[in-house]
XYZ file of C-alpha atoms in Angstrom:
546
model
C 0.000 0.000 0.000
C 1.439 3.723 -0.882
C 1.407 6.842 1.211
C 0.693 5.107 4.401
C 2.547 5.813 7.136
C 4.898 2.769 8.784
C 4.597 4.110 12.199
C 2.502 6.422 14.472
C 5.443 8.456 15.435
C 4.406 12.153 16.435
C 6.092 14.944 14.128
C 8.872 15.378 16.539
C 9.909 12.005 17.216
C 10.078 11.328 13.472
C 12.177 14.651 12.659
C 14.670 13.511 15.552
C 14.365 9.805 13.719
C 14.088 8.293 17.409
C 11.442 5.785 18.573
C 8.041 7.122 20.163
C 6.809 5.516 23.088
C 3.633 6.592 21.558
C 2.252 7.433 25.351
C -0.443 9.722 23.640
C -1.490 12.622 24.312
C 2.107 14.107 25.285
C 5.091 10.724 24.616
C 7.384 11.175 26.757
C 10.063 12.450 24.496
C 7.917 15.651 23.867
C 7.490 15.436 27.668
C 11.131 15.500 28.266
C 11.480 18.681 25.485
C 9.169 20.972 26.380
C 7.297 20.458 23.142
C 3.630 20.462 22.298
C 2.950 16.537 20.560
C 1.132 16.680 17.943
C -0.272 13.154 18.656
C -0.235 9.612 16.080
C -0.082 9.987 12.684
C -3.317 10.334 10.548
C -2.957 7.016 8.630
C -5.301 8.584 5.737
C -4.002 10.448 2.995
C -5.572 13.199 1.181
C -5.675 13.964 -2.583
C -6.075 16.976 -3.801
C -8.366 17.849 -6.503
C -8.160 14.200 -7.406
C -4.575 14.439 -7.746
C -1.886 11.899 -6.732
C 1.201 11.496 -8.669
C -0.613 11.093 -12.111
C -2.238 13.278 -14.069
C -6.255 13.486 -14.306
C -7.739 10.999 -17.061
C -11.359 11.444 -17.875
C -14.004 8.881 -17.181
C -16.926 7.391 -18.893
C -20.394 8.630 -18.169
C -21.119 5.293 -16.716
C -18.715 5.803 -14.155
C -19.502 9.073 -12.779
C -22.945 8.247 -12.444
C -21.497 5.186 -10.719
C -19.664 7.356 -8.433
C -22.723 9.263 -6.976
C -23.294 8.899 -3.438
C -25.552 10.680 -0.735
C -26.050 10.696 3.382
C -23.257 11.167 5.727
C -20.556 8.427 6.174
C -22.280 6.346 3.628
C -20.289 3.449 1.651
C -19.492 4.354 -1.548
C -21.350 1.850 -4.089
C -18.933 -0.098 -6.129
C -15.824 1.791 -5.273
C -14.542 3.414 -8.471
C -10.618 3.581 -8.564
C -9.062 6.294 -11.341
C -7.622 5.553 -14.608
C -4.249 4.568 -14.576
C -1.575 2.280 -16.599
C -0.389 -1.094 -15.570
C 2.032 -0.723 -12.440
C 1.243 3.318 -11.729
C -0.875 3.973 -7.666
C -4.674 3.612 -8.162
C -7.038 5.365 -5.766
C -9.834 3.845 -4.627
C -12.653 5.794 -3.372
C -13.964 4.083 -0.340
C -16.257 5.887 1.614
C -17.388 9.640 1.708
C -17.231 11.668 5.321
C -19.222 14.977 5.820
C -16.940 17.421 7.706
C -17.361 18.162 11.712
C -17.631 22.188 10.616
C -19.172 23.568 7.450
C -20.681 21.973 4.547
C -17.732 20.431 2.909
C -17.376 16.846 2.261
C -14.041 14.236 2.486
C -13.568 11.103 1.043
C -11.581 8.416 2.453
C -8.746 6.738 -0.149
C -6.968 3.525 -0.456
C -3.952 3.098 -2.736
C -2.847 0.299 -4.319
C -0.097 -0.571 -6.574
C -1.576 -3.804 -8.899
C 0.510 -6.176 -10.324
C 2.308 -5.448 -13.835
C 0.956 -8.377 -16.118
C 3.336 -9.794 -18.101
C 3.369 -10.249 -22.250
C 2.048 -14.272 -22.236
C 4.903 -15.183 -24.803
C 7.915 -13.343 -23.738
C 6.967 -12.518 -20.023
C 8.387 -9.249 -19.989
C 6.261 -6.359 -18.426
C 4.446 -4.383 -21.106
C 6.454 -1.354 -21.873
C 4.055 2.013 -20.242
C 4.164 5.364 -20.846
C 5.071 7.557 -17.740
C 2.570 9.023 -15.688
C 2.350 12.817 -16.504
C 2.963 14.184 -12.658
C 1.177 16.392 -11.391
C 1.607 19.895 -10.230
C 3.010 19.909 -6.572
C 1.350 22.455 -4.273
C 4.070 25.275 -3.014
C 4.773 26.170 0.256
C 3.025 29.199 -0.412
C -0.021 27.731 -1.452
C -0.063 25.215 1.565
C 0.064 28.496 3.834
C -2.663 29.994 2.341
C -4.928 27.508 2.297
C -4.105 26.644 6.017
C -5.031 30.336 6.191
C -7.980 29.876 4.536
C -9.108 26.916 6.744
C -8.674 29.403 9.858
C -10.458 31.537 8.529
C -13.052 29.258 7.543
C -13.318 27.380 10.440
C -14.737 29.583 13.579
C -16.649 31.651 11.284
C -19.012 33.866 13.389
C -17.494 32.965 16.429
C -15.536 34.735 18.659
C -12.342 33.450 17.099
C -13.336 34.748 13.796
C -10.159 35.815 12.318
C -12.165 38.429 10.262
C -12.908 40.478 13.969
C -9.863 41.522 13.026
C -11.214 43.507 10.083
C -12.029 42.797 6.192
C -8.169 42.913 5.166
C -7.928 39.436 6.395
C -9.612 38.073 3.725
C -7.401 39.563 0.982
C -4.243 37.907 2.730
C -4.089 35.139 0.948
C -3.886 36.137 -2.482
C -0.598 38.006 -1.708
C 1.391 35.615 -0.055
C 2.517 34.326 -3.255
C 4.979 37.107 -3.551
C 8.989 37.170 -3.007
C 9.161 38.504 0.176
C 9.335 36.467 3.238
C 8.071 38.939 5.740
C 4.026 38.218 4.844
C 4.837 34.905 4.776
C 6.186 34.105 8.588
C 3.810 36.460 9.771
C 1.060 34.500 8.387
C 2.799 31.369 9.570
C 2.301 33.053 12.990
C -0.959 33.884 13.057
C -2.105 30.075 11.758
C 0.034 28.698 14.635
C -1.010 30.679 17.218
C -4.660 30.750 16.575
C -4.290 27.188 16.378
C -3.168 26.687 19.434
C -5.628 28.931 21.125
C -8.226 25.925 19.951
C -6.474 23.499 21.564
C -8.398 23.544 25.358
C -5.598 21.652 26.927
C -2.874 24.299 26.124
C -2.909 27.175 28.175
C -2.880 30.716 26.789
C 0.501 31.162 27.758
C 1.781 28.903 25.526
C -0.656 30.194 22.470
C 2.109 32.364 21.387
C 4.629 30.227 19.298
C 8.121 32.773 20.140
C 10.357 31.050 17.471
C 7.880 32.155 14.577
C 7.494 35.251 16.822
C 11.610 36.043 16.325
C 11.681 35.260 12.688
C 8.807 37.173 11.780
C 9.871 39.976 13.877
C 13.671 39.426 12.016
C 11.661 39.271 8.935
C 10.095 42.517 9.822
C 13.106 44.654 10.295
C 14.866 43.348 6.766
C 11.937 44.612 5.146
C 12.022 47.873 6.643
C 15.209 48.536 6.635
C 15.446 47.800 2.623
C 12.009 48.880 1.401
C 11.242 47.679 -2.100
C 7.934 49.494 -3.053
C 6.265 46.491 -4.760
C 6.241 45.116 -1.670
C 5.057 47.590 0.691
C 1.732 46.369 1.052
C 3.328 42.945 2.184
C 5.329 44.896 4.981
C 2.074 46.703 6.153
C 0.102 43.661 5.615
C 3.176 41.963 8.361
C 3.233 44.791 10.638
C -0.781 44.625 10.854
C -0.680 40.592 11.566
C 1.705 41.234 14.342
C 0.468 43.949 16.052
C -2.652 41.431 16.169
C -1.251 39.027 17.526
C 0.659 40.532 19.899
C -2.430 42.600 21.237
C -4.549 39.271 21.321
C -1.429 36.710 22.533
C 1.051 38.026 24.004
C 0.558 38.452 27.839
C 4.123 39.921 28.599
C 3.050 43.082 26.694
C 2.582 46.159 29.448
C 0.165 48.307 29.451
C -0.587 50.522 26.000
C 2.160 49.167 24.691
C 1.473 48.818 21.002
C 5.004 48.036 19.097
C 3.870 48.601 15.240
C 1.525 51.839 15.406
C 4.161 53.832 14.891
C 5.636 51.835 12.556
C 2.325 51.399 10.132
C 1.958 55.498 10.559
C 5.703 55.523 9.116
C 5.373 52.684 6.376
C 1.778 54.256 4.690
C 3.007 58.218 5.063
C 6.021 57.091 3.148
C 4.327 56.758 0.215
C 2.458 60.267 0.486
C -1.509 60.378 -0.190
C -1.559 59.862 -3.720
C 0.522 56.883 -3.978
C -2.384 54.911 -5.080
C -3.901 52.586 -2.611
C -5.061 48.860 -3.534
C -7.825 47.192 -1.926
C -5.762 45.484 0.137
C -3.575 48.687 1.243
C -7.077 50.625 1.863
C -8.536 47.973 4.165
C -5.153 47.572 6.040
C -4.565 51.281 6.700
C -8.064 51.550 8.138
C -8.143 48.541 9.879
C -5.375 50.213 12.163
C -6.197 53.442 12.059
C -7.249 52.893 16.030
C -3.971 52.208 17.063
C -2.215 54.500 14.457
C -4.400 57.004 16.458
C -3.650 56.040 19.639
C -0.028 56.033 19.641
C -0.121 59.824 18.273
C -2.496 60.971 21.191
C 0.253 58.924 23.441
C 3.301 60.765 21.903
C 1.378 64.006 21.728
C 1.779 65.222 18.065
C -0.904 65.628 15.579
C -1.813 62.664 13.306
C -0.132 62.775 10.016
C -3.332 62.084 8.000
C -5.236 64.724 9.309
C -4.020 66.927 6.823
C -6.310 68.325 3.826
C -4.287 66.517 1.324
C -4.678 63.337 3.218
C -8.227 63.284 3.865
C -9.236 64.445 0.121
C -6.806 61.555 -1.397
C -8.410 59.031 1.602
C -12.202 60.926 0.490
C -11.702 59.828 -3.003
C -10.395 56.192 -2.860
C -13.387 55.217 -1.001
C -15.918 57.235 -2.548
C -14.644 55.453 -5.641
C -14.196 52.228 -4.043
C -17.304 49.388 -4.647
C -16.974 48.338 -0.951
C -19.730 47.968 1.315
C -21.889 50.985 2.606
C -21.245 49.930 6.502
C -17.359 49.850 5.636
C -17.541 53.153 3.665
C -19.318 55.112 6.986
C -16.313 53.512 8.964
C -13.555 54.540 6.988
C -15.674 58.330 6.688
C -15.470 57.909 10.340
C -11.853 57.336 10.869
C -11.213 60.022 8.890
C -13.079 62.350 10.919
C -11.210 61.217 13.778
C -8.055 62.020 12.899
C -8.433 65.426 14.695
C -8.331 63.323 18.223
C -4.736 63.505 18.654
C -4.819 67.534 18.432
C -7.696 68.090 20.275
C -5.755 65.599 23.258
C -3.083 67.991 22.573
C -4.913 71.349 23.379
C -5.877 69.376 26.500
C -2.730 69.124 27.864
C -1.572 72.488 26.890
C -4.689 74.001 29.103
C -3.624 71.731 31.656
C -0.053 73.565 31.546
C -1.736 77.107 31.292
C -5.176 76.936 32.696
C -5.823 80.677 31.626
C -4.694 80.152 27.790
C -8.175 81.247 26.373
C -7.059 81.457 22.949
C -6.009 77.517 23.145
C -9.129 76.856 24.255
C -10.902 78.469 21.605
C -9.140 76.837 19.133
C -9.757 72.976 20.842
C -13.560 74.884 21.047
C -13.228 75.233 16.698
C -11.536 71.698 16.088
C -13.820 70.020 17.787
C -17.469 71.557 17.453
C -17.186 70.246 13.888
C -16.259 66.678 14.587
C -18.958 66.518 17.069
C -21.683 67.642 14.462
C -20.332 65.042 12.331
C -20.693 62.298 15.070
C -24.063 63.335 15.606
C -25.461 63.580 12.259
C -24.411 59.661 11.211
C -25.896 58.800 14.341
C -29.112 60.295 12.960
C -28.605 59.152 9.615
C -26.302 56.123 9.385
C -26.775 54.334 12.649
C -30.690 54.979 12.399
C -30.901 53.992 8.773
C -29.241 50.419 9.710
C -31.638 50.108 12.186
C -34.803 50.582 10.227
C -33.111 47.636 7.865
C -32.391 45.542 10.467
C -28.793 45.545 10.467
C -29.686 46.362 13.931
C -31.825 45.661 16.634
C -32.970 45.891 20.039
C -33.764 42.758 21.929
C -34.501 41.640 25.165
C -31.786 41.101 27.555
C -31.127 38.291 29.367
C -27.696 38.603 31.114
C -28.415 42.026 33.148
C -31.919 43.150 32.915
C -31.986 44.294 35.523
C -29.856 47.221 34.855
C -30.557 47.047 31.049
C -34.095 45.779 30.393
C -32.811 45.931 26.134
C -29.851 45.414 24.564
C -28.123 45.553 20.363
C -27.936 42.532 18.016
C -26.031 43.543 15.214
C -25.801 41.520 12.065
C -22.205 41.190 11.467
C -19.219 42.285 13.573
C -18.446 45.879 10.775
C -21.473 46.652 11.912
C -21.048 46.895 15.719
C -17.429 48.250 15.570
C -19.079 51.325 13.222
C -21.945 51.055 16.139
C -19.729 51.296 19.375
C -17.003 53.226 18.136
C -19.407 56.425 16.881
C -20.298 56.204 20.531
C -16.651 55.802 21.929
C -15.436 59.254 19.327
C -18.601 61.211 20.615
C -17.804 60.512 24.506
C -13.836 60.945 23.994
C -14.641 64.343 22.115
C -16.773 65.741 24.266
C -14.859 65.285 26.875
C -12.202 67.594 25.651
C -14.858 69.655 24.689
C -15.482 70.097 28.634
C -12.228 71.365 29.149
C -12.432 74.372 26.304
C -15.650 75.154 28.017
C -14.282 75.474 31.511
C -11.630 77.795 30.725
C -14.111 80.108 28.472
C -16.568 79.984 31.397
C -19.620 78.401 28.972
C -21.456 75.903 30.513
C -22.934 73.548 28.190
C -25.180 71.718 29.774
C -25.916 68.816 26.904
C -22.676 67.781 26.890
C -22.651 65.405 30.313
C -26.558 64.277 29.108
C -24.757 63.230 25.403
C -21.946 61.393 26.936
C -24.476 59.411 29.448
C -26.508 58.273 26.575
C -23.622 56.896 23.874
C -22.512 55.564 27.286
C -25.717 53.193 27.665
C -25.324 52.557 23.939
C -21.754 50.894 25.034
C -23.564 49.027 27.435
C -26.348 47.806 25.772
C -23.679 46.091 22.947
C -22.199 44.337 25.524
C -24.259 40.842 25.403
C -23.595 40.963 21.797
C -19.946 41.444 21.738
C -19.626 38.483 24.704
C -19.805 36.294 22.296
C -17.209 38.125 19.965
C -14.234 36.945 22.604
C -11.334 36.971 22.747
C -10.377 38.681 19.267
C -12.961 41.446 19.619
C -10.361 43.328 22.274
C -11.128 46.612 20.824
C -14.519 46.870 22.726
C -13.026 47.167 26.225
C -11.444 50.659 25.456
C -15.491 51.939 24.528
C -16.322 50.074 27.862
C -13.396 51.405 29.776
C -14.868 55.264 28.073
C -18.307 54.582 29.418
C -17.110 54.021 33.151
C -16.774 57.895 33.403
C -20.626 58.538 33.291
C -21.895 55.597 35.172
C -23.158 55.423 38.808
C -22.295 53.028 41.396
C -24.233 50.522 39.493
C -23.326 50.840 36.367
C -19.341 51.325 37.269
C -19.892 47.930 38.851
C -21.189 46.134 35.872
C -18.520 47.287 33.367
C -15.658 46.563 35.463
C -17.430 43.258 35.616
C -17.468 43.636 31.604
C -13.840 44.122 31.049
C -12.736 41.273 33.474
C -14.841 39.288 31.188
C -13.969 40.213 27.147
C -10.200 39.541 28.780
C -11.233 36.372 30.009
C -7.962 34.834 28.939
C -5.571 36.900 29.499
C -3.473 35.845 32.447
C -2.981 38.667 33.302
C -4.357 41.451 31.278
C -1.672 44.041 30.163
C -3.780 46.708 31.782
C -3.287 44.627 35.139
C -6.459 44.567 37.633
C -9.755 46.603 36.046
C -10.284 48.501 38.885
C -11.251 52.475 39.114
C -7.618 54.192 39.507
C -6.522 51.715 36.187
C -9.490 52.806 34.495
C -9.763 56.503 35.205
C -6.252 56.813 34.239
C -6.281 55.886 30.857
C -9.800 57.736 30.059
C -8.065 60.871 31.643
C -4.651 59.974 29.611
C -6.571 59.751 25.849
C -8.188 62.729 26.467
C -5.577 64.833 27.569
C -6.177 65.197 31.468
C -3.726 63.051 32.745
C 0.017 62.419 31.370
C 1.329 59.447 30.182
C 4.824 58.513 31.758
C 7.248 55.871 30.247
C 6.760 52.884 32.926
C 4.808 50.065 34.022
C 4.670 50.728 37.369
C 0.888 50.636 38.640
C 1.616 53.028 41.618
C 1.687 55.805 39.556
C -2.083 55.161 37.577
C -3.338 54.567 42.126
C -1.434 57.441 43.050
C -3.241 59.625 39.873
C -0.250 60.967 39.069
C -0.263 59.770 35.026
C -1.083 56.491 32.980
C 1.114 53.869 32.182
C 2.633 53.293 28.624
């Protein structure tokens, strides 16, 4: 029989070419090493597309219609074997399998190798032609479509590689290009998601650190000798990583985000006409939160806030053929790239409390950005509603604090929900400040921030069920906590404990209200942020960690 397997030797025993003791589901020499077994053999082998070694022959009618089979598991009547010359493998389709997850469908194989008959008067074997072979898959292709089957395999889940944003999708395609960088990132990303679906590995170990080092060696190559066909391969790696590190890496401190800055270097390089791709567009705006975040952090204005920016970013996506719910996101992020100056103002009127004519100015940045906020709310938000892309459903987890709560159809839809709330509490709360110094009460503005606040809250059953990839809601939860009562403070600390379920322990440390209040006060300007992960200084209220 060919392509079986002589032994059940895990992966590691075999590549050390040393006997397993086959004491399943760790043998001991995996024990011994530290390593993760990957268990006995599978004795089945898989063809693909038909293919093994030869080179597809057709068949008669008679025998496809032979080959028909239906129900799950079912024995394949009168297995059919493929075409092949006297002495070449034949497969025999045995029985068909329906798979665990999805709709797809396996077949199980045998192979055989027949015997050559001989000519009856000389008794030599009758000369053969040679099998054409067939095309063998790359290493490339074998990434992407274990890619593929990641993506594929939690769909709608909470470990959904897509939470992640639509880029994901497009991966694939691309990693059939020269550089390496894509390509151990991506090898990162399928290991350690795999691992996180193992339940008898801890999340500790999710993190695979020797593809972490090459793809972080990887990485700096690429940057430091930029080719520009492949730039959207190094933003596409820098992307993957900072995912992975945000989701799996537990020795990460707090705001610590090691490839914001980078991404905000890689895309400016190219200036805002350089032409973005589909898959460049959906990258940069996929990470425009942290690009965002790690400007308010180092206090300078965003680079893409710029007119020439935001009329180049304007165009692409007005001219784009992507989805309405993506195209009000991307609007969105634009808008928001005035958060980094606005946090700036902040802290300048924290240095000069007097300095009315900073004040005015954080007054003029962001009165417009707050319109803006409000109107898609009006428009946008309510117009998803109405077509059900939203709705509002009983709740069962807390009703008694919220009787209602959002369903959302896919997850685009509640990031563009959550985070119009998130930009319309962080704004106004700068907005305060302007309005203490000028001495003008506006008396909406705590109202406002209360009610995107319950919107927050109300998306939380929902986004439950989005863990542990959908990390980006705990910084609209951690928001809300300003304008909540005793109650309400209670439940979203509660909240945030949960969505970082896994993480042992959070980078942010223990959710309590000196943690929290320090980093809402630190993205909107009223607190400093100071080099160090030392939590005395976030109890103490003297800044926020980063």
């Amino acid at each position: 029989m060919v392509g079986i397997p002589k032994s059940n030797r895990c992966t590691f025993c075999k590549l050390r070419k040393t006997k397993c003791d086959e004491n399943w589901p760790t043998c001991g020499a995996c024990a011994r090493a530290g390593k993760v077994c990957s268990g006995a053999r599978n004795n089945y082998k898989f063809v693909v597309n038909g293919c093994h070694n030869e080179a597809p022959t057709p068949r008669s009618r008679d025998e496809d219609d032979a080959s028909i089979c239906s129900g799950e598991g079912r024995q394949i009547q009168g297995p059919l074997s493929r075409r092949a010359s006297p002495g070449t493998t034949i497969i025999i389709d045995m029985k068909e399998y329906t798979a665990a997850m999805g709709t797809g469908t396996f077949h199980r194989m045998r192979l055989e190798r027949p015997q050559r008959p001989r000519h009856s008067k000389r008794g030599r074997p009758i000369p053969t032609p040679s099998p054409t072979p067939s095309p063998v898959m790359s290493p490339s292709d074998r990434l992407a479509a274990e890619f593929v089957a990641c993506l594929e395999a939690a769909s709608g889940t909470g470990n959904d590689l897509l939470i992640w944003g639509p880029s994901i999708r497009m991966i694939p395609q691309r990693l059939g290009s020269e550089s390496p960088v894509l390509r151990h990132s991506v090898e990162l990303v399928v290991t350690s998601w795999s691992n996180s679906q193992r339940d008898f590995l801890s999340p500790e170990t999710w993190l695979d650190l020797g593809l972490y080092t090459q793809a972080l060696g990887s990485l700096q190559k690429a940057l430091e000798e930029p080719e520009r066909s492949l730039v959207t391969d190094t933003i596409a790696a820098q992307a993957l990583l900072q995912n992975v590190e945000l989701t799996y890496d537990f020795e990460r401190g707090a705001n610590q985000e090691r490839h914001a800055a980078g991404l905000t270097a890689v895309i400016s390089r190219g200036g805002p006409w350089q032409g973005f791709c589909d898959l460049g567009l959906h990258l940069t705006f996929d990470n425009f939160y942290n690009m965002l975040q790690e400007d308010v952090r180092q206090g300078r204005d965003s680079v893409f806030m710029y007119n020439d920016w935001t009329t180049a970013f304007k165009q692409i996506i007005d001219g784009s053929t992507i989805r309405p719910v993506l195209k009000a996101m991307y609007r969105l992020w634009i808008e928001m790239t005035v958060w980094p100056t606005l946090v700036r103002l902040v802290r300048c009127l924290s240095d000069y409390p007097s300095d009315t004519m900073t004040a005015a100015e954080l007054l003029l940045r962001a009165t417009p950005a707050i319109d803006y906020l409000d109107h898609e709310s009006e428009t946008t938000l309510n117009s998803l509603m109405e077509s059900g892309d939203i709705i509002e459903v009983e709740n069962f987890l807390d009703s008694d604090l919220l009787p209602t709560c959002y369903q959302f159809r896919n997850i685009d839809t509640a990031k563009l929900f959550y985070t119009q709330a998130l930009y319309s509490i962080i704004l106004r709360r700068t907005l305060q400040e302007a309005t203490t110094v000028l001495e003008t009460y506006i008396p909406s503005v705590t109202k406002r921030c209360r009610e995107y606040s319950k919107r927050i809250w109300m998306c939380y059953p929902w986004m439950r069920t989005q863990r542990p990839l959908a990390i980006e809601y705990t910084a609209a939860l951690a928001f809300s906590y300003e304008s909540a009562n005793e109650e309400e403070r209670e439940f979203c600390v509660r909240s945030l404990e949960d969505m970082e379920y896994f993480r042992r322990p959070p980078p942010i440390g223990r959710w309590i209200d000196a943690t929290i209040m320090a980093n809402v006060k630190g993205y909107t300007g009223r607190m400093p942020f100071i080099r160090t992960q030392d939590v005395t200084i976030e109890l103490c209220g003297l800044g926020c960690r980063c």
